[in-house]
Short mmCIF file of C-alpha atoms in Angstrom, two decimals:
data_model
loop_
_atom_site.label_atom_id
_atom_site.label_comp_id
_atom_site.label_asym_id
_atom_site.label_seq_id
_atom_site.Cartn_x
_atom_site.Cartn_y
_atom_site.Cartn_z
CA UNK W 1 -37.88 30.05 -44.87
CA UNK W 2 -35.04 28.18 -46.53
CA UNK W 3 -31.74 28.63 -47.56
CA UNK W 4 -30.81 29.36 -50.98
CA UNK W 5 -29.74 26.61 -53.42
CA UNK W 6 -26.10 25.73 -52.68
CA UNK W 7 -25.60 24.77 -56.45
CA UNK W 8 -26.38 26.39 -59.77
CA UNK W 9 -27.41 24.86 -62.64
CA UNK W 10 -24.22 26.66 -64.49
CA UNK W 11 -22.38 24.65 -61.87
CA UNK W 12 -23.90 21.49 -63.19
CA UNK W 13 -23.91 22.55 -66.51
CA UNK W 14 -19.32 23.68 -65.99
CA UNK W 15 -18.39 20.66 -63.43
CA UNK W 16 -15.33 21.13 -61.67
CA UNK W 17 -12.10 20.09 -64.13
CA UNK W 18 -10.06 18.63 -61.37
CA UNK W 19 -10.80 15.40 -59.56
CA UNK W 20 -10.12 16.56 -56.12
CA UNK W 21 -12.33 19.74 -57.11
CA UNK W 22 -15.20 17.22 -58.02
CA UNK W 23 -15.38 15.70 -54.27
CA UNK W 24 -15.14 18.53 -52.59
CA UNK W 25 -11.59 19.40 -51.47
CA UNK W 26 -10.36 22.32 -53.13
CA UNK W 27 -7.78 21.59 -55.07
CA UNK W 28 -5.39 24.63 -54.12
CA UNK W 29 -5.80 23.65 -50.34
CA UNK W 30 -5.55 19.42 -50.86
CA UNK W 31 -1.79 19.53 -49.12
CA UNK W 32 -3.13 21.33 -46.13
CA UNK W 33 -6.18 19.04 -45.45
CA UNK W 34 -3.38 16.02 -45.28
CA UNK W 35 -1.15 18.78 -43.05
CA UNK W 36 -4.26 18.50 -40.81
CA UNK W 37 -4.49 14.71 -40.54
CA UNK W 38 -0.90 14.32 -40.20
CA UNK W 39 -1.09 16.97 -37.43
CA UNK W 40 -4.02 15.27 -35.41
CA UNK W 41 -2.55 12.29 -35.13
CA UNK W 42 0.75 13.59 -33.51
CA UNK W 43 -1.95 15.74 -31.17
CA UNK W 44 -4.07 12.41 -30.60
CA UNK W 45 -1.34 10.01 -29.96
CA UNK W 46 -1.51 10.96 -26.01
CA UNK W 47 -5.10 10.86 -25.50
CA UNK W 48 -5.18 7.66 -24.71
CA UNK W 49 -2.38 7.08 -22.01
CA UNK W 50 -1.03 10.27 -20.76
CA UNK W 51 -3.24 10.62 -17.71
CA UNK W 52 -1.67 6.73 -16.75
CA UNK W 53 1.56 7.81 -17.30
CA UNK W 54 1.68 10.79 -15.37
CA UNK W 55 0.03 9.04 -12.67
CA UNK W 56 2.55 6.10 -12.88
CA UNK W 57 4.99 9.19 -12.70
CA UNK W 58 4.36 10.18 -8.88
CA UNK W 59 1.75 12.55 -10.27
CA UNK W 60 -1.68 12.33 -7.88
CA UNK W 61 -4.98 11.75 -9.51
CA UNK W 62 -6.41 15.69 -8.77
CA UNK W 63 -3.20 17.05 -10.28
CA UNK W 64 -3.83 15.13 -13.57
CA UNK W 65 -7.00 15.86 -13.32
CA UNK W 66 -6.28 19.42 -13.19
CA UNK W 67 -3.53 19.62 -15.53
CA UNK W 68 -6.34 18.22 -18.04
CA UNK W 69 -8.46 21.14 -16.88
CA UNK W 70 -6.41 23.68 -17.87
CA UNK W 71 -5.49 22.51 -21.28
CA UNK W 72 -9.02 22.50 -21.43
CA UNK W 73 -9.77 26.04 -21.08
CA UNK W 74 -6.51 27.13 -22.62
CA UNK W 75 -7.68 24.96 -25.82
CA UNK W 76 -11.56 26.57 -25.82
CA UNK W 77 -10.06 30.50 -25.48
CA UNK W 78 -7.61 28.99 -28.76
CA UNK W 79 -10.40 27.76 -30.78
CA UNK W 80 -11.98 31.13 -30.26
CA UNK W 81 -8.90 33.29 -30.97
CA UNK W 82 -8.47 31.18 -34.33
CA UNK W 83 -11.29 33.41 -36.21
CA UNK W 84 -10.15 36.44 -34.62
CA UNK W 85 -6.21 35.90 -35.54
CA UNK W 86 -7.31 34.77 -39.10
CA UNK W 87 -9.37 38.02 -39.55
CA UNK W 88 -6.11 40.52 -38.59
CA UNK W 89 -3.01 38.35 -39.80
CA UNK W 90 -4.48 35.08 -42.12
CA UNK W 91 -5.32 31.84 -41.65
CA UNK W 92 -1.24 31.23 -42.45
CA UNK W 93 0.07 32.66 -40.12
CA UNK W 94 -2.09 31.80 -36.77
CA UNK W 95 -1.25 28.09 -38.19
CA UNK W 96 2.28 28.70 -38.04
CA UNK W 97 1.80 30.13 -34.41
CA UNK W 98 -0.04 27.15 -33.74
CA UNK W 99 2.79 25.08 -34.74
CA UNK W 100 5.30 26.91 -33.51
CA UNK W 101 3.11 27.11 -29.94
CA UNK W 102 2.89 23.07 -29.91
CA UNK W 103 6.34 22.02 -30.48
CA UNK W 104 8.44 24.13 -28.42
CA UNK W 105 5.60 23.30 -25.24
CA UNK W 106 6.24 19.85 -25.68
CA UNK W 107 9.95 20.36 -26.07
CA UNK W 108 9.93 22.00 -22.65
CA UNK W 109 6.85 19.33 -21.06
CA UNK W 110 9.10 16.47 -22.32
CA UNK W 111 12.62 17.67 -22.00
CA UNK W 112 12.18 19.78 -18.91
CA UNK W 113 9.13 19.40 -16.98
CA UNK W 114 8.66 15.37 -17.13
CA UNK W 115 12.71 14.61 -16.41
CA UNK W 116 12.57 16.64 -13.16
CA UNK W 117 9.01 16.15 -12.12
CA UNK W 118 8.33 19.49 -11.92
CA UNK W 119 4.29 19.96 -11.38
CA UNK W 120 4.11 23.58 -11.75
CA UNK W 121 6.50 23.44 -15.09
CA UNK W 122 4.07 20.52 -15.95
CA UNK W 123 1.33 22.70 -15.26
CA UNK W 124 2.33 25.73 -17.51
CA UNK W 125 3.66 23.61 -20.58
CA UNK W 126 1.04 21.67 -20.93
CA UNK W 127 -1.47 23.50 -20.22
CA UNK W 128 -0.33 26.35 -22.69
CA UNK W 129 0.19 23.56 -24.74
CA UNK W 130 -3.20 23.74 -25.51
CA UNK W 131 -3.37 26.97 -27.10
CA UNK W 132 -1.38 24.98 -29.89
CA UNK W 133 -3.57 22.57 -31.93
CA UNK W 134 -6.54 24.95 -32.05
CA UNK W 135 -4.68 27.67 -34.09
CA UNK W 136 -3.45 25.43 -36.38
CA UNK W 137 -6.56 23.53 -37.54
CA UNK W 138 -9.35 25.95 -36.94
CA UNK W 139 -7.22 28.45 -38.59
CA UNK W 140 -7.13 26.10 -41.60
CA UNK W 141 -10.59 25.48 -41.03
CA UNK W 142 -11.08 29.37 -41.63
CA UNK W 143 -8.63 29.58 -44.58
CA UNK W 144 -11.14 26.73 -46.30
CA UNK W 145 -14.24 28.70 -45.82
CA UNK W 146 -12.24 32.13 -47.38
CA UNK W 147 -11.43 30.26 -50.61
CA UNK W 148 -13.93 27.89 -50.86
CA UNK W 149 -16.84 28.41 -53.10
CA UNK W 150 -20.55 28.23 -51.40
CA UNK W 151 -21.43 26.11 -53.25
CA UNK W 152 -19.31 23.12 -52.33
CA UNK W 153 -18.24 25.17 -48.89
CA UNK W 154 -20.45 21.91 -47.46
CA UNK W 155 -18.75 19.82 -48.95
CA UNK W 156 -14.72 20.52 -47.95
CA UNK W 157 -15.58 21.34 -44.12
CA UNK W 158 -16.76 18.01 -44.38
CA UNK W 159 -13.39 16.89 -45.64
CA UNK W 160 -11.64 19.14 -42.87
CA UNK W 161 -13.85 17.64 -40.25
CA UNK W 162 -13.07 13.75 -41.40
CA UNK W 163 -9.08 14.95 -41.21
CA UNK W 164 -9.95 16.73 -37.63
CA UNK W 165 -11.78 13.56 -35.96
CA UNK W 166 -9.66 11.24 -37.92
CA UNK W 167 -6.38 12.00 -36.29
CA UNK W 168 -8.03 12.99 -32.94
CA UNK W 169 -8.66 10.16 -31.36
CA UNK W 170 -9.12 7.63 -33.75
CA UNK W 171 -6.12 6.91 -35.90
CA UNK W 172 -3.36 8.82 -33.00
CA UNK W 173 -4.97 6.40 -30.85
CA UNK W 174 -4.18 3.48 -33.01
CA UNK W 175 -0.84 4.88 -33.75
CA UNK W 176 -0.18 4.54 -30.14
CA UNK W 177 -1.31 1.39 -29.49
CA UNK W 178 1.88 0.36 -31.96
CA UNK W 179 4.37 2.67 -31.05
CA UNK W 180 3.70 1.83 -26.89
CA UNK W 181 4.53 -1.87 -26.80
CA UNK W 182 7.43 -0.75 -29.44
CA UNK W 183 9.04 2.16 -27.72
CA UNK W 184 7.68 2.51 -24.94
CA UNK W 185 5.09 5.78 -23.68
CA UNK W 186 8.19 8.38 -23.24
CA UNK W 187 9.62 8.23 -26.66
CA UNK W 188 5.86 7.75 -28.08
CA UNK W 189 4.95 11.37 -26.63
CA UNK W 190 8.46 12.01 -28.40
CA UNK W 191 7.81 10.36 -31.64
CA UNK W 192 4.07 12.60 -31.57
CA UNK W 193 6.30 15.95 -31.47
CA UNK W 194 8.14 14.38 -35.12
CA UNK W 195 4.06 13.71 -36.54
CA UNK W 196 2.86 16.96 -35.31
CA UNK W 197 6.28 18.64 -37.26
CA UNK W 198 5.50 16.75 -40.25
CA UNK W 199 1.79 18.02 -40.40
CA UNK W 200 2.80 21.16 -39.88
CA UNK W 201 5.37 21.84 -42.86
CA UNK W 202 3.27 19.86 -45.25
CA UNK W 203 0.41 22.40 -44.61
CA UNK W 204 2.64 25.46 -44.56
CA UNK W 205 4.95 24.44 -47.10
CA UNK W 206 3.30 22.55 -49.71
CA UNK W 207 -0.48 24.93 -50.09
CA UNK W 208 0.61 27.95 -52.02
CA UNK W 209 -3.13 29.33 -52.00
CA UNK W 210 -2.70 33.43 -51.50
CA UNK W 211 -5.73 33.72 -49.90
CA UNK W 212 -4.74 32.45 -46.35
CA UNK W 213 -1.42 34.85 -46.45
CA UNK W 214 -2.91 38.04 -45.61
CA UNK W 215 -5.49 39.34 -43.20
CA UNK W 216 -9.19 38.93 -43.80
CA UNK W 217 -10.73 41.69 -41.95
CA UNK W 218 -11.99 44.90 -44.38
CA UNK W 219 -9.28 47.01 -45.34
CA UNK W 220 -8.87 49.91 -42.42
CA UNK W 221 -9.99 48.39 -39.88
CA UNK W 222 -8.46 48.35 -36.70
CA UNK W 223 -7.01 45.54 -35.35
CA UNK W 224 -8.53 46.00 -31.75
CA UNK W 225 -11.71 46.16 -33.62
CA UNK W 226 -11.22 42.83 -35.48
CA UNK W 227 -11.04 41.30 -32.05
CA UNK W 228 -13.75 42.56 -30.13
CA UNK W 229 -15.42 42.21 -33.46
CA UNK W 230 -15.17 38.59 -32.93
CA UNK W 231 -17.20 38.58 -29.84
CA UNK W 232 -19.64 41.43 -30.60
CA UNK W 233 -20.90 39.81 -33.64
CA UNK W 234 -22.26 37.61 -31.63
CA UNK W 235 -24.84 40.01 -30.66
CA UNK W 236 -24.52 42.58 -33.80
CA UNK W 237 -25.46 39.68 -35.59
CA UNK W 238 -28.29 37.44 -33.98
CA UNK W 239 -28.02 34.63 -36.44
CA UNK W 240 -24.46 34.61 -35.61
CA UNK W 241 -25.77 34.43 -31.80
CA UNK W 242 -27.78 32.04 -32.71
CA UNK W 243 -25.38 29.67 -34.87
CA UNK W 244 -23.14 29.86 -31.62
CA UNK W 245 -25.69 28.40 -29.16
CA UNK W 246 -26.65 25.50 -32.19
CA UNK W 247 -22.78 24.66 -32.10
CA UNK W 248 -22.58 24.95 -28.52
CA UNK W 249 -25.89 22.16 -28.38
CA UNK W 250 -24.10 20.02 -30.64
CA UNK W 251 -21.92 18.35 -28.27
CA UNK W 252 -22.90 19.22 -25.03
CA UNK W 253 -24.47 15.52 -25.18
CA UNK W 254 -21.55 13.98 -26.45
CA UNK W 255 -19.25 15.74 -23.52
CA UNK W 256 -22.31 15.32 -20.69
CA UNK W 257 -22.61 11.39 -21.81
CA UNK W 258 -19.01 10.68 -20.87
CA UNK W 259 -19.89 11.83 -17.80
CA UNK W 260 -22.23 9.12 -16.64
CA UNK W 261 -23.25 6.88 -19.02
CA UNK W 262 -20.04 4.59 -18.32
CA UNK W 263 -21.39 3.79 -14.82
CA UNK W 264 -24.87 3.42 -16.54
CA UNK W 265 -23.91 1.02 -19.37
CA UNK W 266 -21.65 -0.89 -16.89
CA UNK W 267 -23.53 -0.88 -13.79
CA UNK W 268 -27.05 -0.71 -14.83
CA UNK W 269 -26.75 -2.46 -18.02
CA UNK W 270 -24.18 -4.48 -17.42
CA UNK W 271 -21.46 -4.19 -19.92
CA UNK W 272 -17.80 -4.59 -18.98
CA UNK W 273 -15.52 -1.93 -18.85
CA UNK W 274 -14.21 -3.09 -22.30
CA UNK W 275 -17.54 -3.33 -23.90
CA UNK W 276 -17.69 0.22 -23.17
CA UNK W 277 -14.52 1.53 -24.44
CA UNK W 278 -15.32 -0.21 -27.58
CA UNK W 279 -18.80 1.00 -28.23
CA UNK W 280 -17.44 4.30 -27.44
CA UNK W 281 -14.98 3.89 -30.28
CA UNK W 282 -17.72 2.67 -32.50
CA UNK W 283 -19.52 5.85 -31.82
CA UNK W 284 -16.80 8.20 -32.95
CA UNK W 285 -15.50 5.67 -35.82
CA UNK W 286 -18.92 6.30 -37.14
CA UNK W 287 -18.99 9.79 -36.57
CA UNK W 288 -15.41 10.09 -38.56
CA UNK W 289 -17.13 8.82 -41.70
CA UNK W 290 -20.60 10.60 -41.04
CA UNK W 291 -18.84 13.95 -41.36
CA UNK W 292 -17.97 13.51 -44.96
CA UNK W 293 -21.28 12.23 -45.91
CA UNK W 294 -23.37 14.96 -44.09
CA UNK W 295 -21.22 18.05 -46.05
CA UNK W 296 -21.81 16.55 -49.01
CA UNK W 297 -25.57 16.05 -48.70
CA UNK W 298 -25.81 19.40 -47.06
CA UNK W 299 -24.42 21.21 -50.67
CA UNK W 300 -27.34 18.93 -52.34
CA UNK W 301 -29.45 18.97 -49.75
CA UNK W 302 -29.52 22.77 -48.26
CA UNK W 303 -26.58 23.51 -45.33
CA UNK W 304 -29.56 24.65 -43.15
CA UNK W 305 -32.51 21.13 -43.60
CA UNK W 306 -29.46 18.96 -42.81
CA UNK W 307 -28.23 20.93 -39.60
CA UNK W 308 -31.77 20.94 -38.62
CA UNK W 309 -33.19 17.81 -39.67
CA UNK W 310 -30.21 15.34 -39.98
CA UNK W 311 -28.56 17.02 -36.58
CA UNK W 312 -31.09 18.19 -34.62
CA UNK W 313 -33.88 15.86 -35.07
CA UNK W 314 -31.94 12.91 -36.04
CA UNK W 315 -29.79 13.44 -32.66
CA UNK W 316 -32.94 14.19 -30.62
CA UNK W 317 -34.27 10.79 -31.48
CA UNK W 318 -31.10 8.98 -31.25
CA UNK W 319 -30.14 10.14 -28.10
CA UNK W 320 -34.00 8.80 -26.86
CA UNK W 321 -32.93 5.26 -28.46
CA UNK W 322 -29.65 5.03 -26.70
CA UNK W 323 -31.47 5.21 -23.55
CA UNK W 324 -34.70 3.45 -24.37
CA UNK W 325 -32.81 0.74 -26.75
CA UNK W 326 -30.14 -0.28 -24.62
CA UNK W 327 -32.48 -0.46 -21.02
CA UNK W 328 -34.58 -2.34 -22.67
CA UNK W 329 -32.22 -4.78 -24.30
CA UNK W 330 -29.91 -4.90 -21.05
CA UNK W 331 -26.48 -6.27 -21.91
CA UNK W 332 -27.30 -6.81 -25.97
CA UNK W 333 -23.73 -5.52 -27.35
CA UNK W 334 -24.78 -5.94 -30.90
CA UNK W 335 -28.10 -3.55 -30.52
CA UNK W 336 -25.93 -0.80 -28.52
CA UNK W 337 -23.21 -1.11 -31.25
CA UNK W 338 -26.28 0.15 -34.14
CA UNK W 339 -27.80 2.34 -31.03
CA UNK W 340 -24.23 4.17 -30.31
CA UNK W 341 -22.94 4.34 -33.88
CA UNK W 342 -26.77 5.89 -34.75
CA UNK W 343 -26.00 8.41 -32.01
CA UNK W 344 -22.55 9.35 -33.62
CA UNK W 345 -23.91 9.26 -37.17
CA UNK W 346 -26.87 12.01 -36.46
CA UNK W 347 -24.11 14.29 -34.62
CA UNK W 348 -22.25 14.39 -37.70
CA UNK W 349 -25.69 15.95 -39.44
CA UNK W 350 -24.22 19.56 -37.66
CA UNK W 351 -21.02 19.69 -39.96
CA UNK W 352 -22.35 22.20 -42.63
CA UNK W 353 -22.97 24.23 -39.46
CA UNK W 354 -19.41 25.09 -40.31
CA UNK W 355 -20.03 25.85 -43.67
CA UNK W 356 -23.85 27.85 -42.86
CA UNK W 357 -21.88 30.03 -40.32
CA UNK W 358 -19.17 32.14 -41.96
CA UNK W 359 -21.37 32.57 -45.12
CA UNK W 360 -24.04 34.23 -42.80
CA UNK W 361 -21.09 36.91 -42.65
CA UNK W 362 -19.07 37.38 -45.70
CA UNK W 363 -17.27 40.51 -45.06
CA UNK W 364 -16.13 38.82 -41.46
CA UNK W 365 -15.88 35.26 -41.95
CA UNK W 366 -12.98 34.94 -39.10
CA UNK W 367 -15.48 36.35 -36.95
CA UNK W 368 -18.50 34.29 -37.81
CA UNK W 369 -15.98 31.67 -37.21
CA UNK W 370 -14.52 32.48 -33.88
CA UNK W 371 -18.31 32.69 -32.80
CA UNK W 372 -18.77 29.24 -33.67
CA UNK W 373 -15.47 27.83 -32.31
CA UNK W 374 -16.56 29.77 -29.28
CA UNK W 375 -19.85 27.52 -29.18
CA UNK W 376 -18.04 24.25 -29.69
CA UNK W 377 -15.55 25.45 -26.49
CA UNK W 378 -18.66 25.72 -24.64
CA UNK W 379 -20.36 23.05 -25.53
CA UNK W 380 -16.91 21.17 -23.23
CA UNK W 381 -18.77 22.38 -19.67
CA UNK W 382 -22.59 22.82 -20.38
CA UNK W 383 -22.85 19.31 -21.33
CA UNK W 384 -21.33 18.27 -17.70
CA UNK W 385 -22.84 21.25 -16.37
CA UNK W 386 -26.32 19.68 -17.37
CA UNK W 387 -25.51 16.46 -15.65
CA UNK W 388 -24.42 17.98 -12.64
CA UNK W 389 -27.50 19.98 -11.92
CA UNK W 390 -29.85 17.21 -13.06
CA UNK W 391 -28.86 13.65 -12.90
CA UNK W 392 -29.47 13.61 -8.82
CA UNK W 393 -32.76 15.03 -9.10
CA UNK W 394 -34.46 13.69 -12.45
CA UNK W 395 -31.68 10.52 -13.08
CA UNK W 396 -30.50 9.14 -16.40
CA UNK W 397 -33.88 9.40 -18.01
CA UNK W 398 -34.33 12.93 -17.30
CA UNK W 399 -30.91 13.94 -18.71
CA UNK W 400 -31.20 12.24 -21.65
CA UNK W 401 -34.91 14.17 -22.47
CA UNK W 402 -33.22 17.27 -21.66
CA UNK W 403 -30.69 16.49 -24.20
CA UNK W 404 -33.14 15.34 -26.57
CA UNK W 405 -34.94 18.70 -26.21
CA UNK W 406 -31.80 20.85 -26.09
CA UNK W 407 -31.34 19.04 -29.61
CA UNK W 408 -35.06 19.39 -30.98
CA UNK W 409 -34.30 23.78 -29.78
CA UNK W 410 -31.50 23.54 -31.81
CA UNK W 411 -33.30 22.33 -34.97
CA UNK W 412 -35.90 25.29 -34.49
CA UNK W 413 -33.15 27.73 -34.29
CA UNK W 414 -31.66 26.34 -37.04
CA UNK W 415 -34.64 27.06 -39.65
CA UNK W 416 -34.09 30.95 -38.54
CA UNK W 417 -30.25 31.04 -40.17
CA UNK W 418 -31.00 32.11 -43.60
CA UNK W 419 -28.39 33.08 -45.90
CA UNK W 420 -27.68 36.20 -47.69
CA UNK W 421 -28.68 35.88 -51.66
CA UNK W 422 -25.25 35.59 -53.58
CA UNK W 423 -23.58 38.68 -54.49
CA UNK W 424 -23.55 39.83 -57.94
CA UNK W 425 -20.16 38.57 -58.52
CA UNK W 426 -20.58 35.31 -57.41
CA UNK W 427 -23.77 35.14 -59.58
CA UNK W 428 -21.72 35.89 -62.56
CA UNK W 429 -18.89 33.66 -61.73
CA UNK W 430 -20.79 30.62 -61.10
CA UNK W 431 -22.39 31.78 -64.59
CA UNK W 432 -19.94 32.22 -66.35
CA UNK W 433 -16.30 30.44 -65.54
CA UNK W 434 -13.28 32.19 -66.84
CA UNK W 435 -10.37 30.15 -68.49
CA UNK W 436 -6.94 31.40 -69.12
CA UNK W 437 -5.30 30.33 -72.14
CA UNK W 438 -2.40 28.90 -69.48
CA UNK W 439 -5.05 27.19 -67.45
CA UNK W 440 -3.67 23.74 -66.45
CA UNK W 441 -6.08 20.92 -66.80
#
């Protein structure tokens, strides 16, 4: 079974008329997918030194360590809640709560909680803290897939996830390694607050798409039903089940491998410390660039043969050359730089996952959404989960070929996601496209 062409040949035949149209970011949403970047980066800036400074604070190790915890949770329940919100108020507005959610927590973490070395204040700010970033970009990630044509659906959560990944780590990271030496890491967590503001009102301010501004969910119905809607569909729906456990699959490696393959490649192999850090940058620098690519070859190529093929495959045989590759090779940095940035390509090949999902569910595309957010929140334990329970017993080499089978599952599953045929609506406007006489070129 396969999915239905993602392109018509009136498509082809009517092109889209604006540039930004043509590669895939809708025009009426290009201020928001900036918003996003802008908004990562503030979010990212920290990731790379807050645990030192906390802990050059008088903080102890397990108290950052389960400070980090909590955000973590507080972030997956967010990314869920992002569908659901969208569905009963619109994408807009869950944003704005977002926002709003963010800066005043980091108000209180910087101007309260760090200045008196408060833990439990600490605690609660930050970790509610997490809630923040969540609603803001997967509620934009919803409001793309609401006004987004299928056929080029692949194509802009593509964009959305190059303006996710880009700000978080990679460029917030580089921000930071300016603004540290500069202004030291206080006023850097500071100056994040000012990108993370900026983001923020050139989403909401600048994108005057109507879509987003109301509430997705069918007229009438309840809003206690919209939310348990967004969990039941996961079992009203088995394809939507199903799409949940793919997403969940797709980075359960990439959260279990930071787990213990920086005591493999620097023990075992023999890499410093350093050499790790920066093929682990290669792998998501990779990944940042893969994204794009991989949602616009799933609109050519079918949303469901590259989830399957590019993702699962391609990442089930990656993940057996990392280990293979690099223990063979020992200490060869220039192999495990292809091997790692291979690895972070093929994980990219699940980005029209994002695109497959919500059109499996048309009438509830929040909640098709929150099931897949839900996945990716998963995905944050059951990839350490998976190395806890079998790295004593079967060692690095058993992990990584239950990986590479968890990934090879997820490509089967993937063939079983077919999409609904295009309503007659959609037939007819992809047919024929309808100018005004005040159409702006």
């Amino acid at each position: 079974m396969t999915v239905p062409p993602n392109v018509t040949p009136a498509f082809e035949e009517n092109p889209p008329r604006k540039f930004l149209d043509r590669i895939g970011i809708p025009h009426s949403l290009a201020w928001g997918f900036l918003g996003v970047l802008v908004f990562m980066i503030g979010d990212g800036v920290e990731s790379g030194f807050l645990a030192t400074y906390l802990l050059d604070e008088g903080v102890s190790e397990d108290r950052v360590a389960l400070l980090f915890t909590v955000y973590g949770v507080t972030a997956s329940i967010s990314a869920w809640f992002s569908g659901a919100l969208s569905d009963l108020w619109g994408p807009r507005r869950v944003m704005l709560l977002g926002l709003g959610i963010w800066a005043v927590l980091q108000v209180v973490f910087l101007g309260v909680a760090v200045p008196a070395q408060h833990y439990w204040l600490l605690l609660v700010s930050y970790g509610v803290r997490g809630f923040g970033y969540p609603l803001f970009a997967y509620g934009f990630l919803v409001w793309v897939t609401a006004v987004t044509p299928r056929r080029r659906l692949g194509s802009a959560v593509g964009w959305f996830w190059f303006a996710f990944t880009g700000g978080l780590p990679t460029l917030g990271s580089l921000v930071a390694s300016f603004t540290v030496p500069w202004m030291g890491t206080y006023r850097t967590l500071w100056f994040s607050l000012g990108l993370v503001l900026a983001g923020g009102v050139i989403a909401l301010l600048l994108v005057r798409e109507p879509t987003g501004r109301g509430r997705l969910a069918p007229a009438g119905e309840r809003p206690v039903a919209t939310l348990l809607g967004s969990l039941s569909i996961v079992w009203r729906d088995p394809r939507i089940g199903t799409g949940a456990v793919v997403r969940t699959i797709n980075t359960a490696a990439q959260f279990g491998f930071l787990v213990f393959l920086p005591v493999f490649f620097t023990e075992t192999l023999g890499f410093t410390l350093t050499e790790w850090l920066r093929l682990l940058a290669a792998m998501f620098a990779t990944n940042i660039f893969f994204n794009l690519l991989f949602g616009l070859v799933g609109d050519r190529f079918g949303w469901q043969r590259t989830v399957a093929w590019c993702g699962g495959v391609g990442c089930a045989l990656t993940t057996l050359l990392l280990y293979y590759g690099t223990l063979a090779a020992g200490d060869n940095f220039a192999l495990a730089l292809v091997l790692v940035s291979l690895f972070g390509a093929t994980l990219a090949g699940y980005v029209p996952l994002s695109a497959l999902m919500p059109s499996l569910a048309p009438e509830h595309k929040g909640q098709a959404m929150a099931a897949l957010n839900l996945g990716a929140g998963a995905s944050t334990f059951v990839g350490p989960a998976v190395v806890g329970l079998f790295l004593g017993p079967l060692g690095v080499q058993g992990v990584m070929w239950i990986f590479a089978g968890l990934y090879l599952a997820s490509a089967v599953m993937t063939l079983c996601l077919t999409l609904p045929e295009p309503d007659a609506t959609e037939r007819t406007t992809a047919a024929v496209p309808v100018q005004s006489s005040t159409e702006k070129v």
